[in-house]
Amino acid sequence: MCNFKSNSGQTAGLPPQIDGRAVLQPAGNRVPDTPRPVKKSLQKSLSLPSSFSNLSNNETHTNATDQRLVSTMPPKPVSTTKAKKPSYQIPVSIDVAGSIAAAQRVQTAIVQAQRKMRIAHYGRTKSMVERKSASVIDSTIYEETGNQDEKRCSFITNYSDPIYVAYHDEEWGMPVHDDKMLFELLVLSGAQVGSDWTAILKKREDFRHAFAGFDSELVAKFTEKQMALISTEHGLDLAKVHGVVDNAKRILEVKRDFGSFDKYLWAFVNYKPLAPNYKFGRKIPVKTSKSESISKDMVRRGFRFVGPTVIHSFMQAAGLTNDHLISCTRHRFCSTNASSSY
């Protein structure tokens, strides 16, 4: 029987023996006395940061301090109320910047902002269907009744002065070819700057009396004393009185060059009134490219108080342009009379 001597009875580092003889063992079964070196890559992955040792020391110190504080603090009262369940909110989808949905939302916001600005400036307007039905009804009423007072331009209201309403219904927009009347309308258009047509129309007879019935040959001969007297009696600005006299002299020069003041003016529109066919009163401008060209030529010839806005108002009054709204009954009347004016 073999006597087996275990490793516990052997000296450290010696192989096991049987009957005093060393027993050979495979290399895989041997347990190394010294630990094998760890690979550098594995050592880096298993290594902890340098702050870990300081943190562990601090945690040990903190835990000891907390235990001492907890032992000295009184016990917390037990709450009998049930804890509220946390409320969860449904996440809202957020469009990524640059996506199609984000671009559509930005475009919709821009359109709505523009619509609000239009409503704040012009007020709410009728829909297209309502406007078409209203225009059909208005034209039907006009054809059946033939009453010219049925529809007027939007700037004529129930509160308009009767003299202004009469001027709209009888003169405004009608083609004028008389030189005296053209001179009168030019003076009145310049005088209404800073005022209104109603106030000027009420002083119309005073203007005729002051400027000799707007006879350009007589007005051109006014002296300084006469102009000062006109300014005092009729309460007119002396500079504007001087402007009227200077314009009378320029009209005489135009008559020598073109034969008449009428031919000079109507040549700018090819002897035919302009027909812009406005649907809404807010679309009527205060000046146009045509009024600017006429104003530039008149200023070059020495006329005074003939800016683009004054000239456009004069063109409306003298019928050089038919600025009646197409819904106004005077629009059709002025258009038919314009064809036979020349």
mmCIF file of C-alpha atoms in Angstrom:
data_model
loop_
_atom_site.group_PDB
_atom_site.id
_atom_site.type_symbol
_atom_site.label_atom_id
_atom_site.label_comp_id
_atom_site.label_asym_id
_atom_site.label_seq_id
_atom_site.Cartn_x
_atom_site.Cartn_y
_atom_site.Cartn_z
ATOM 1 C CA MET A 1 0.000 0.000 0.000
ATOM 2 C CA CYS A 2 1.352 3.343 -1.067
ATOM 3 C CA ASN A 3 1.764 6.035 1.413
ATOM 4 C CA PHE A 4 0.511 9.385 -0.186
ATOM 5 C CA LYS A 5 1.885 12.511 1.336
ATOM 6 C CA SER A 6 -0.236 15.561 0.768
ATOM 7 C CA ASN A 7 0.961 19.060 0.024
ATOM 8 C CA SER A 8 -0.067 20.172 3.497
ATOM 9 C CA GLY A 9 2.669 18.062 4.977
ATOM 10 C CA GLN A 10 5.294 19.174 2.478
ATOM 11 C CA THR A 11 7.469 22.162 2.490
ATOM 12 C CA ALA A 12 6.166 25.033 0.460
ATOM 13 C CA GLY A 13 7.430 24.941 -3.098
ATOM 14 C CA LEU A 14 8.230 21.143 -3.153
ATOM 15 C CA PRO A 15 6.252 18.684 -5.369
ATOM 16 C CA PRO A 16 4.062 15.943 -3.739
ATOM 17 C CA GLN A 17 5.691 12.602 -2.994
ATOM 18 C CA ILE A 18 4.631 8.927 -2.868
ATOM 19 C CA ASP A 19 6.809 6.610 -0.723
ATOM 20 C CA GLY A 20 9.461 9.241 -0.653
ATOM 21 C CA ARG A 21 9.515 9.623 -4.407
ATOM 22 C CA ALA A 22 8.483 12.779 -6.203
ATOM 23 C CA VAL A 23 5.300 12.511 -8.230
ATOM 24 C CA LEU A 24 5.326 14.274 -11.549
ATOM 25 C CA GLN A 25 2.208 16.305 -12.456
ATOM 26 C CA PRO A 26 1.077 17.954 -15.666
ATOM 27 C CA ALA A 27 1.984 21.618 -15.978
ATOM 28 C CA GLY A 28 -1.724 22.594 -16.168
ATOM 29 C CA ASN A 29 -2.391 21.222 -12.664
ATOM 30 C CA ARG A 30 0.367 23.169 -11.027
ATOM 31 C CA VAL A 31 -0.546 26.167 -8.919
ATOM 32 C CA PRO A 32 2.020 28.956 -9.351
ATOM 33 C CA ASP A 33 3.523 30.248 -6.136
ATOM 34 C CA THR A 34 3.675 33.861 -7.454
ATOM 35 C CA PRO A 35 0.757 35.542 -9.253
ATOM 36 C CA ARG A 36 1.082 35.912 -12.986
ATOM 37 C CA PRO A 37 1.480 39.476 -14.351
ATOM 38 C CA VAL A 38 -1.762 41.045 -15.661
ATOM 39 C CA LYS A 39 -1.801 42.368 -19.217
ATOM 40 C CA LYS A 40 -1.577 46.149 -19.573
ATOM 41 C CA SER A 41 -4.824 46.430 -21.545
ATOM 42 C CA LEU A 42 -6.718 44.460 -18.883
ATOM 43 C CA GLN A 43 -5.003 46.426 -16.124
ATOM 44 C CA LYS A 44 -6.172 49.720 -17.620
ATOM 45 C CA SER A 45 -9.762 48.490 -17.901
ATOM 46 C CA LEU A 46 -9.800 47.249 -14.314
ATOM 47 C CA SER A 47 -7.999 50.230 -12.804
ATOM 48 C CA LEU A 48 -10.021 52.842 -10.914
ATOM 49 C CA PRO A 49 -9.469 56.600 -11.125
ATOM 50 C CA SER A 50 -7.174 58.232 -8.640
ATOM 51 C CA SER A 51 -10.058 60.173 -7.097
ATOM 52 C CA PHE A 52 -11.738 56.879 -6.110
ATOM 53 C CA SER A 53 -9.468 56.380 -3.162
ATOM 54 C CA ASN A 54 -10.134 59.925 -1.915
ATOM 55 C CA LEU A 55 -13.853 59.421 -2.480
ATOM 56 C CA SER A 56 -13.917 56.170 -0.566
ATOM 57 C CA ASN A 57 -12.123 57.813 2.353
ATOM 58 C CA ASN A 58 -14.584 60.708 2.311
ATOM 59 C CA GLU A 59 -17.550 58.317 2.161
ATOM 60 C CA THR A 60 -16.237 56.428 5.183
ATOM 61 C CA HIS A 61 -15.843 59.667 7.112
ATOM 62 C CA THR A 62 -19.288 60.899 5.980
ATOM 63 C CA ASN A 63 -21.036 57.662 6.911
ATOM 64 C CA ALA A 64 -19.581 57.808 10.403
ATOM 65 C CA THR A 65 -20.681 61.427 10.796
ATOM 66 C CA ASP A 66 -24.187 60.654 9.497
ATOM 67 C CA GLN A 67 -24.537 57.788 11.955
ATOM 68 C CA ARG A 68 -23.691 60.104 14.843
ATOM 69 C CA LEU A 69 -26.210 62.736 13.603
ATOM 70 C CA VAL A 70 -28.949 60.164 13.088
ATOM 71 C CA SER A 71 -28.485 58.858 16.598
ATOM 72 C CA THR A 72 -28.965 62.358 18.063
ATOM 73 C CA MET A 73 -31.970 63.397 15.851
ATOM 74 C CA PRO A 74 -35.518 62.684 17.079
ATOM 75 C CA PRO A 75 -37.499 60.056 15.182
ATOM 76 C CA LYS A 76 -39.708 61.332 12.271
ATOM 77 C CA PRO A 77 -43.484 61.099 12.751
ATOM 78 C CA VAL A 78 -45.146 58.415 10.698
ATOM 79 C CA SER A 79 -47.378 59.920 7.973
ATOM 80 C CA THR A 80 -50.852 58.404 7.688
ATOM 81 C CA THR A 81 -51.779 60.137 4.403
ATOM 82 C CA LYS A 82 -51.320 58.277 1.189
ATOM 83 C CA ALA A 83 -48.620 59.490 -1.090
ATOM 84 C CA LYS A 84 -49.827 61.133 -4.281
ATOM 85 C CA LYS A 85 -49.093 59.338 -7.477
ATOM 86 C CA PRO A 86 -46.789 61.255 -9.753
ATOM 87 C CA SER A 87 -48.600 62.879 -12.659
ATOM 88 C CA TYR A 88 -47.203 62.068 -16.027
ATOM 89 C CA GLN A 89 -47.568 64.442 -18.979
ATOM 90 C CA ILE A 90 -47.955 63.214 -22.494
ATOM 91 C CA PRO A 91 -44.910 64.359 -24.408
ATOM 92 C CA VAL A 92 -45.700 66.809 -27.208
ATOM 93 C CA SER A 93 -44.091 66.107 -30.507
ATOM 94 C CA ILE A 94 -41.546 68.752 -31.354
ATOM 95 C CA ASP A 95 -40.776 69.344 -35.007
ATOM 96 C CA VAL A 96 -37.145 69.347 -35.844
ATOM 97 C CA ALA A 97 -35.916 72.641 -37.240
ATOM 98 C CA GLY A 98 -35.766 72.439 -41.018
ATOM 99 C CA SER A 99 -38.487 69.803 -41.339
ATOM 100 C CA ILE A 100 -41.491 70.218 -43.652
ATOM 101 C CA ALA A 101 -43.939 70.467 -40.743
ATOM 102 C CA ALA A 102 -41.923 73.257 -39.118
ATOM 103 C CA ALA A 103 -41.759 75.195 -42.395
ATOM 104 C CA GLN A 104 -45.517 74.833 -42.899
ATOM 105 C CA ARG A 105 -46.209 76.061 -39.374
ATOM 106 C CA VAL A 106 -43.962 79.105 -39.866
ATOM 107 C CA GLN A 107 -45.672 79.900 -43.180
ATOM 108 C CA THR A 108 -49.117 79.610 -41.570
ATOM 109 C CA ALA A 109 -48.079 81.967 -38.771
ATOM 110 C CA ILE A 110 -46.833 84.521 -41.304
ATOM 111 C CA VAL A 111 -50.099 84.369 -43.285
ATOM 112 C CA GLN A 112 -52.168 84.806 -40.121
ATOM 113 C CA ALA A 113 -50.058 87.785 -39.014
ATOM 114 C CA GLN A 114 -50.486 89.429 -42.434
ATOM 115 C CA ARG A 115 -54.242 88.813 -42.317
ATOM 116 C CA LYS A 116 -54.466 90.447 -38.871
ATOM 117 C CA MET A 117 -52.567 93.482 -40.160
ATOM 118 C CA ARG A 118 -54.930 93.803 -43.141
ATOM 119 C CA ILE A 119 -57.979 93.535 -40.885
ATOM 120 C CA ALA A 120 -56.539 96.149 -38.493
ATOM 121 C CA HIS A 121 -55.843 98.543 -41.383
ATOM 122 C CA TYR A 122 -58.814 97.996 -43.710
ATOM 123 C CA GLY A 123 -61.351 96.209 -41.513
ATOM 124 C CA ARG A 124 -63.087 92.968 -42.347
ATOM 125 C CA THR A 125 -64.261 92.617 -45.936
ATOM 126 C CA LYS A 126 -66.929 90.419 -47.431
ATOM 127 C CA SER A 127 -66.068 87.108 -48.933
ATOM 128 C CA MET A 128 -65.726 86.743 -52.694
ATOM 129 C CA VAL A 129 -69.091 84.985 -53.001
ATOM 130 C CA GLU A 130 -70.855 87.746 -51.051
ATOM 131 C CA ARG A 131 -69.191 90.461 -53.158
ATOM 132 C CA LYS A 132 -70.200 88.790 -56.419
ATOM 133 C CA SER A 133 -73.787 88.298 -55.272
ATOM 134 C CA ALA A 134 -73.952 91.905 -54.064
ATOM 135 C CA SER A 135 -72.639 93.238 -57.390
ATOM 136 C CA VAL A 136 -75.182 91.139 -59.291
ATOM 137 C CA ILE A 137 -77.989 92.448 -57.090
ATOM 138 C CA ASP A 138 -76.828 96.051 -57.504
ATOM 139 C CA SER A 139 -76.636 95.764 -61.292
ATOM 140 C CA THR A 140 -80.082 94.164 -61.383
ATOM 141 C CA ILE A 141 -81.562 96.974 -59.298
ATOM 142 C CA TYR A 142 -79.938 99.578 -61.526
ATOM 143 C CA GLU A 143 -81.246 97.953 -64.705
ATOM 144 C CA GLU A 144 -84.752 97.648 -63.302
ATOM 145 C CA THR A 145 -85.112 101.065 -61.675
ATOM 146 C CA GLY A 146 -82.593 103.199 -63.597
ATOM 147 C CA ASN A 147 -82.191 105.343 -60.470
ATOM 148 C CA GLN A 148 -78.732 106.953 -60.357
ATOM 149 C CA ASP A 149 -78.949 107.573 -56.615
ATOM 150 C CA GLU A 150 -79.083 103.839 -55.982
ATOM 151 C CA LYS A 151 -75.304 103.428 -55.611
ATOM 152 C CA ARG A 152 -72.462 105.925 -55.152
ATOM 153 C CA CYS A 153 -68.759 105.763 -54.416
ATOM 154 C CA SER A 154 -67.874 104.566 -50.943
ATOM 155 C CA PHE A 155 -66.567 107.988 -49.827
ATOM 156 C CA ILE A 156 -70.087 109.411 -50.241
ATOM 157 C CA THR A 157 -71.973 108.523 -47.060
ATOM 158 C CA ASN A 158 -75.245 109.523 -45.420
ATOM 159 C CA TYR A 159 -73.332 112.174 -43.474
ATOM 160 C CA SER A 160 -71.747 113.807 -46.539
ATOM 161 C CA ASP A 161 -72.576 117.449 -47.177
ATOM 162 C CA PRO A 162 -75.262 117.932 -49.880
ATOM 163 C CA ILE A 163 -72.999 120.278 -51.857
ATOM 164 C CA TYR A 164 -70.325 117.582 -51.945
ATOM 165 C CA VAL A 165 -72.861 114.936 -52.987
ATOM 166 C CA ALA A 166 -74.114 117.199 -55.786
ATOM 167 C CA TYR A 167 -70.540 117.790 -56.963
ATOM 168 C CA HIS A 168 -69.982 114.011 -57.067
ATOM 169 C CA ASP A 169 -73.224 113.344 -58.931
ATOM 170 C CA GLU A 170 -72.893 116.159 -61.478
ATOM 171 C CA GLU A 171 -69.251 117.174 -62.036
ATOM 172 C CA TRP A 172 -66.617 114.878 -60.546
ATOM 173 C CA GLY A 173 -65.166 112.613 -63.245
ATOM 174 C CA MET A 174 -66.903 114.304 -66.163
ATOM 175 C CA PRO A 175 -64.495 115.210 -69.008
ATOM 176 C CA VAL A 176 -63.851 118.983 -69.109
ATOM 177 C CA HIS A 177 -62.495 120.790 -72.186
ATOM 178 C CA ASP A 178 -63.174 124.441 -71.407
ATOM 179 C CA ASP A 179 -59.972 126.366 -70.601
ATOM 180 C CA LYS A 180 -61.619 128.540 -67.947
ATOM 181 C CA MET A 181 -63.129 125.516 -66.183
ATOM 182 C CA LEU A 182 -59.807 123.673 -66.344
ATOM 183 C CA PHE A 183 -58.064 126.701 -64.818
ATOM 184 C CA GLU A 184 -60.708 126.832 -62.093
ATOM 185 C CA LEU A 185 -60.397 123.153 -61.231
ATOM 186 C CA LEU A 186 -56.617 123.476 -61.136
ATOM 187 C CA VAL A 187 -56.876 126.348 -58.639
ATOM 188 C CA LEU A 188 -59.473 124.545 -56.503
ATOM 189 C CA SER A 189 -57.382 121.344 -56.452
ATOM 190 C CA GLY A 190 -54.404 123.299 -55.167
ATOM 191 C CA ALA A 191 -56.511 125.174 -52.617
ATOM 192 C CA GLN A 192 -57.986 121.990 -51.086
ATOM 193 C CA VAL A 193 -54.540 120.801 -49.932
ATOM 194 C CA GLY A 194 -54.695 120.880 -46.136
ATOM 195 C CA SER A 195 -58.474 121.338 -46.281
ATOM 196 C CA ASP A 196 -61.308 119.345 -47.866
ATOM 197 C CA TRP A 197 -63.436 119.594 -50.978
ATOM 198 C CA THR A 198 -66.578 120.494 -49.052
ATOM 199 C CA ALA A 199 -65.011 123.633 -47.578
ATOM 200 C CA ILE A 200 -63.543 124.634 -50.960
ATOM 201 C CA LEU A 201 -66.823 124.068 -52.804
ATOM 202 C CA LYS A 202 -68.593 126.364 -50.357
ATOM 203 C CA LYS A 203 -66.085 129.113 -51.252
ATOM 204 C CA ARG A 204 -66.281 128.419 -54.970
ATOM 205 C CA GLU A 205 -68.166 131.623 -55.810
ATOM 206 C CA ASP A 206 -65.655 133.663 -53.798
ATOM 207 C CA PHE A 207 -62.827 132.167 -55.860
ATOM 208 C CA ARG A 208 -64.648 133.024 -59.100
ATOM 209 C CA HIS A 209 -65.235 136.577 -57.971
ATOM 210 C CA ALA A 210 -61.651 137.017 -56.761
ATOM 211 C CA PHE A 211 -59.988 135.703 -59.935
ATOM 212 C CA ALA A 212 -62.219 137.316 -62.576
ATOM 213 C CA GLY A 213 -64.138 134.164 -63.478
ATOM 214 C CA PHE A 214 -60.798 132.384 -64.022
ATOM 215 C CA ASP A 215 -60.087 134.242 -67.215
ATOM 216 C CA SER A 216 -56.366 133.599 -67.590
ATOM 217 C CA GLU A 217 -55.788 136.753 -69.692
ATOM 218 C CA LEU A 218 -57.273 138.986 -66.972
ATOM 219 C CA VAL A 219 -55.691 137.172 -64.037
ATOM 220 C CA ALA A 220 -52.255 137.373 -65.656
ATOM 221 C CA LYS A 221 -52.465 141.182 -65.509
ATOM 222 C CA PHE A 222 -53.130 141.396 -61.727
ATOM 223 C CA THR A 223 -50.868 143.826 -59.920
ATOM 224 C CA GLU A 224 -49.278 143.438 -56.509
ATOM 225 C CA LYS A 225 -51.921 145.747 -55.034
ATOM 226 C CA GLN A 226 -54.765 143.676 -56.470
ATOM 227 C CA MET A 227 -53.232 140.432 -55.191
ATOM 228 C CA ALA A 228 -52.820 141.864 -51.681
ATOM 229 C CA LEU A 229 -56.448 143.047 -51.751
ATOM 230 C CA ILE A 230 -57.669 139.588 -52.810
ATOM 231 C CA SER A 231 -55.670 137.979 -50.018
ATOM 232 C CA THR A 232 -57.179 140.363 -47.442
ATOM 233 C CA GLU A 233 -60.805 140.263 -48.611
ATOM 234 C CA HIS A 234 -61.127 136.514 -49.175
ATOM 235 C CA GLY A 235 -58.733 135.279 -46.479
ATOM 236 C CA LEU A 236 -56.421 133.561 -48.963
ATOM 237 C CA ASP A 237 -52.718 132.987 -48.511
ATOM 238 C CA LEU A 238 -50.800 135.654 -50.402
ATOM 239 C CA ALA A 239 -48.314 133.083 -51.703
ATOM 240 C CA LYS A 240 -51.165 131.024 -53.227
ATOM 241 C CA VAL A 241 -52.627 134.178 -54.816
ATOM 242 C CA HIS A 242 -49.236 134.832 -56.402
ATOM 243 C CA GLY A 243 -49.218 131.191 -57.550
ATOM 244 C CA VAL A 244 -52.604 131.587 -59.267
ATOM 245 C CA VAL A 245 -51.409 134.680 -61.130
ATOM 246 C CA ASP A 246 -48.176 132.960 -62.185
ATOM 247 C CA ASN A 247 -50.127 129.911 -63.390
ATOM 248 C CA ALA A 248 -52.352 132.209 -65.477
ATOM 249 C CA LYS A 249 -49.245 133.546 -67.213
ATOM 250 C CA ARG A 250 -48.013 129.987 -67.837
ATOM 251 C CA ILE A 251 -51.400 129.028 -69.312
ATOM 252 C CA LEU A 252 -51.064 131.872 -71.819
ATOM 253 C CA GLU A 253 -47.692 130.488 -72.846
ATOM 254 C CA VAL A 254 -49.170 126.989 -73.222
ATOM 255 C CA LYS A 255 -51.949 128.386 -75.402
ATOM 256 C CA ARG A 256 -49.367 129.915 -77.720
ATOM 257 C CA ASP A 257 -47.518 126.589 -77.987
ATOM 258 C CA PHE A 258 -50.437 124.105 -78.137
ATOM 259 C CA GLY A 259 -53.405 126.245 -79.168
ATOM 260 C CA SER A 260 -55.282 125.728 -75.891
ATOM 261 C CA PHE A 261 -54.768 124.586 -72.322
ATOM 262 C CA ASP A 262 -57.237 121.796 -73.050
ATOM 263 C CA LYS A 263 -55.128 120.257 -75.844
ATOM 264 C CA TYR A 264 -51.982 120.467 -73.722
ATOM 265 C CA LEU A 265 -53.540 118.501 -70.854
ATOM 266 C CA TRP A 266 -55.494 115.906 -72.813
ATOM 267 C CA ALA A 267 -52.464 115.024 -74.925
ATOM 268 C CA PHE A 268 -50.975 113.320 -71.835
ATOM 269 C CA VAL A 269 -53.805 110.732 -71.858
ATOM 270 C CA ASN A 270 -54.042 110.468 -75.666
ATOM 271 C CA TYR A 271 -57.323 112.443 -75.611
ATOM 272 C CA LYS A 272 -59.131 109.637 -73.822
ATOM 273 C CA PRO A 273 -59.890 109.404 -70.079
ATOM 274 C CA LEU A 274 -58.059 106.768 -68.105
ATOM 275 C CA ALA A 275 -60.291 103.960 -66.793
ATOM 276 C CA PRO A 276 -58.603 102.133 -63.889
ATOM 277 C CA ASN A 277 -61.931 100.478 -62.863
ATOM 278 C CA TYR A 278 -61.439 100.484 -59.110
ATOM 279 C CA LYS A 279 -63.576 98.094 -57.075
ATOM 280 C CA PHE A 280 -62.835 99.479 -53.605
ATOM 281 C CA GLY A 281 -62.318 103.026 -52.397
ATOM 282 C CA ARG A 282 -59.137 102.084 -50.547
ATOM 283 C CA LYS A 283 -57.549 101.122 -53.864
ATOM 284 C CA ILE A 284 -57.782 104.670 -55.265
ATOM 285 C CA PRO A 285 -54.276 106.163 -54.967
ATOM 286 C CA VAL A 286 -53.394 109.760 -54.116
ATOM 287 C CA LYS A 287 -51.025 109.944 -57.075
ATOM 288 C CA THR A 288 -50.062 107.880 -60.108
ATOM 289 C CA SER A 289 -47.214 107.673 -62.575
ATOM 290 C CA LYS A 290 -49.288 109.700 -65.039
ATOM 291 C CA SER A 291 -49.880 112.502 -62.525
ATOM 292 C CA GLU A 292 -46.167 112.512 -61.752
ATOM 293 C CA SER A 293 -45.252 112.916 -65.430
ATOM 294 C CA ILE A 294 -47.769 115.751 -65.911
ATOM 295 C CA SER A 295 -46.555 117.439 -62.715
ATOM 296 C CA LYS A 296 -42.935 117.204 -63.833
ATOM 297 C CA ASP A 297 -43.698 118.820 -67.194
ATOM 298 C CA MET A 298 -45.784 121.610 -65.648
ATOM 299 C CA VAL A 299 -43.095 122.396 -63.093
ATOM 300 C CA ARG A 300 -40.575 122.545 -65.929
ATOM 301 C CA ARG A 301 -42.806 125.139 -67.641
ATOM 302 C CA GLY A 302 -42.973 127.293 -64.500
ATOM 303 C CA PHE A 303 -46.347 126.286 -62.963
ATOM 304 C CA ARG A 304 -46.647 126.498 -59.181
ATOM 305 C CA PHE A 305 -48.529 124.337 -56.641
ATOM 306 C CA VAL A 306 -48.765 121.469 -59.135
ATOM 307 C CA GLY A 307 -47.347 118.500 -57.204
ATOM 308 C CA PRO A 308 -48.277 114.899 -58.200
ATOM 309 C CA THR A 309 -51.033 114.704 -55.560
ATOM 310 C CA VAL A 310 -52.593 118.022 -56.651
ATOM 311 C CA ILE A 311 -52.414 117.010 -60.311
ATOM 312 C CA HIS A 312 -54.048 113.644 -59.603
ATOM 313 C CA SER A 313 -56.891 115.380 -57.767
ATOM 314 C CA PHE A 314 -57.176 117.770 -60.717
ATOM 315 C CA MET A 315 -57.263 114.832 -63.159
ATOM 316 C CA GLN A 316 -60.132 113.270 -61.191
ATOM 317 C CA ALA A 317 -62.081 116.533 -61.146
ATOM 318 C CA ALA A 318 -61.500 117.309 -64.833
ATOM 319 C CA GLY A 319 -62.333 113.783 -66.018
ATOM 320 C CA LEU A 320 -58.834 112.960 -67.256
ATOM 321 C CA THR A 321 -59.265 109.774 -65.226
ATOM 322 C CA ASN A 322 -62.524 108.071 -64.287
ATOM 323 C CA ASP A 323 -61.901 107.136 -60.656
ATOM 324 C CA HIS A 324 -65.530 106.364 -59.856
ATOM 325 C CA LEU A 325 -65.895 102.876 -58.440
ATOM 326 C CA ILE A 326 -67.323 100.367 -60.895
ATOM 327 C CA SER A 327 -70.219 99.870 -58.488
ATOM 328 C CA CYS A 328 -71.057 103.601 -58.682
ATOM 329 C CA THR A 329 -73.720 104.570 -61.194
ATOM 330 C CA ARG A 330 -71.651 107.597 -62.269
ATOM 331 C CA HIS A 331 -68.878 105.317 -63.529
ATOM 332 C CA ARG A 332 -70.946 104.106 -66.467
ATOM 333 C CA PHE A 333 -72.315 107.579 -67.136
ATOM 334 C CA CYS A 334 -68.861 109.187 -67.272
ATOM 335 C CA SER A 335 -67.525 106.390 -69.469
ATOM 336 C CA THR A 336 -70.251 106.817 -72.065
ATOM 337 C CA ASN A 337 -69.797 110.595 -72.170
ATOM 338 C CA ALA A 338 -66.020 110.280 -72.461
ATOM 339 C CA SER A 339 -66.311 108.500 -75.829
ATOM 340 C CA SER A 340 -68.087 111.497 -77.366
ATOM 341 C CA SER A 341 -65.985 114.209 -75.708
ATOM 342 C CA TYR A 342 -63.571 114.466 -78.651
#
